[in-house]
């Protein structure tokens, strides 16, 4: 199963694709960031983000996707901007026919490090270890997106176990 995780934003959106192997191990398929120019009007930036996400989805053909939920932000402008990027990401995933998971930052931290209060470095080190990488993925937004994808894989495993019990 290939999963795409997205760490949304309008200036920078992280994406990470993870494959679950038959033995349960995880492998990186691809990761990176989509940058949109600050000097462009917001509708053009959102359109560019949408098109780039669709290109990535078409290239890698993930079976499902996940997006980080918006957490409380003190800066309303930042929260609105992240919310717009999140909406575009969810639209791209839905239009591609993918099931979409949404996870709060604390849920992602719990799934990756076993502790909802883990700091950014702990999460990045666990992403590196879980994916068998020599170094922490960069930039941070890409590492965060990989964490979202890993969280979704773990969640899908648990849901599968529940279905088997029924």
XYZ file of C-alpha atoms in Angstrom:
166
model
C 0.000 0.000 0.000
C 1.324 3.446 -0.945
C 0.129 6.401 1.136
C 0.656 10.118 0.598
C 0.918 12.355 3.641
C 0.531 16.107 3.364
C 1.683 18.861 5.726
C -0.422 21.721 4.322
C 0.333 25.373 3.827
C 0.142 27.936 1.058
C 3.765 29.094 1.002
C 5.169 25.611 1.685
C 3.337 22.306 1.535
C 5.207 19.176 2.479
C 4.413 15.846 0.865
C 5.689 12.375 1.597
C 4.855 9.026 0.086
C 5.410 5.840 2.039
C 4.985 2.239 0.953
C 4.045 -0.526 3.349
C 5.827 -3.702 2.314
C 4.239 -7.173 2.680
C 6.398 -7.823 5.760
C 5.020 -4.671 7.441
C 8.163 -2.613 7.005
C 7.957 0.879 5.546
C 9.889 2.436 2.680
C 10.078 5.941 1.263
C 8.668 6.377 -2.221
C 9.191 10.142 -2.533
C 9.084 13.325 -0.485
C 9.600 17.033 -0.863
C 7.890 20.382 -0.727
C 5.740 22.463 -3.008
C 6.622 26.145 -2.797
C 4.372 28.886 -4.078
C 5.672 32.421 -4.719
C 4.596 35.008 -2.153
C 4.302 37.655 -4.860
C 1.469 35.798 -6.644
C -2.184 36.357 -5.732
C -3.617 33.712 -3.396
C -5.946 32.138 -6.011
C -2.956 31.513 -8.306
C -0.918 30.048 -5.441
C -3.751 27.694 -4.505
C -4.190 26.636 -8.134
C -0.462 25.922 -8.420
C -0.554 23.886 -5.210
C -3.558 21.922 -6.496
C -1.957 21.163 -9.853
C 1.354 20.097 -8.321
C -0.391 17.793 -5.852
C -2.361 16.193 -8.673
C 0.880 15.676 -10.625
C 2.450 13.915 -7.622
C -0.665 11.766 -7.126
C -0.737 10.815 -10.819
C 2.975 9.992 -10.799
C 2.954 7.740 -7.731
C -0.655 6.477 -7.657
C -1.097 6.247 -3.863
C -3.984 4.161 -2.571
C -4.939 6.622 0.159
C -3.868 9.916 1.630
C -3.749 11.845 4.856
C -3.596 15.493 5.803
C -2.552 17.058 9.069
C -5.453 18.736 10.858
C -5.260 22.425 11.566
C -4.228 23.093 15.123
C -4.970 26.235 17.076
C -2.780 29.083 15.916
C -2.293 32.427 17.616
C -1.858 34.131 14.271
C -5.243 34.182 12.535
C -3.704 35.030 9.155
C -1.431 31.999 9.343
C -4.315 29.763 10.408
C -6.441 30.933 7.475
C -3.582 30.395 5.041
C -2.893 26.876 6.334
C -6.625 26.158 6.200
C -6.750 27.171 2.547
C -3.807 24.886 1.731
C -5.443 22.073 3.680
C -8.660 22.469 1.715
C -6.809 22.349 -1.598
C -4.904 19.230 -0.486
C -8.095 17.465 0.567
C -9.756 18.425 -2.728
C -6.838 17.025 -4.750
C -6.925 13.748 -2.789
C -10.701 13.440 -3.052
C -10.725 14.243 -6.765
C -8.152 11.494 -7.304
C -10.596 9.076 -5.655
C -8.459 8.496 -2.557
C -9.761 7.923 0.932
C -8.573 10.766 3.117
C -7.451 10.526 6.723
C -7.063 13.552 8.955
C -4.826 13.560 11.992
C -4.145 16.109 14.704
C -0.495 16.860 15.498
C -0.791 15.007 18.823
C -2.157 11.893 17.066
C 0.757 11.948 14.627
C 3.287 12.304 17.441
C 1.646 9.430 19.324
C 1.758 7.183 16.241
C 5.383 8.005 15.427
C 7.068 8.333 18.809
C 4.554 6.735 21.177
C 4.192 10.053 23.000
C 1.831 12.877 22.044
C 4.153 15.483 23.533
C 7.221 14.492 21.504
C 9.258 17.397 20.154
C 10.078 18.033 16.509
C 13.552 16.450 16.701
C 12.183 13.271 18.306
C 9.610 12.935 15.528
C 12.195 13.539 12.818
C 14.559 10.959 14.326
C 11.743 8.400 14.507
C 10.721 9.101 10.889
C 14.348 8.520 9.877
C 14.516 5.278 11.869
C 11.120 3.921 10.791
C 11.953 4.498 7.133
C 15.545 3.226 7.393
C 17.047 6.507 6.193
C 20.648 7.567 6.795
C 19.604 11.157 7.541
C 16.553 13.088 8.658
C 14.476 14.069 5.616
C 14.734 17.770 4.774
C 13.155 20.241 4.755
C 11.082 19.961 7.942
C 7.783 20.165 6.041
C 8.708 17.048 4.053
C 9.670 15.164 7.233
C 6.348 16.225 8.777
C 4.472 14.950 5.709
C 6.257 11.587 5.955
C 5.158 11.435 9.610
C 1.550 12.039 8.499
C 1.843 9.181 5.979
C 3.339 6.820 8.580
C 0.559 7.728 11.015
C -2.003 6.875 8.332
C -0.381 3.495 7.640
C -0.434 2.679 11.364
C -4.063 3.803 11.618
C -5.032 1.640 8.620
C -3.378 -1.379 10.279
C -5.397 -0.867 13.459
C -8.646 -0.390 11.537
C -7.909 -3.575 9.593
C -7.465 -5.507 12.843
C -10.801 -4.207 14.124
C -12.532 -5.294 10.918
C -11.022 -8.789 11.228
C -12.449 -9.142 14.766
C -15.986 -8.325 13.640
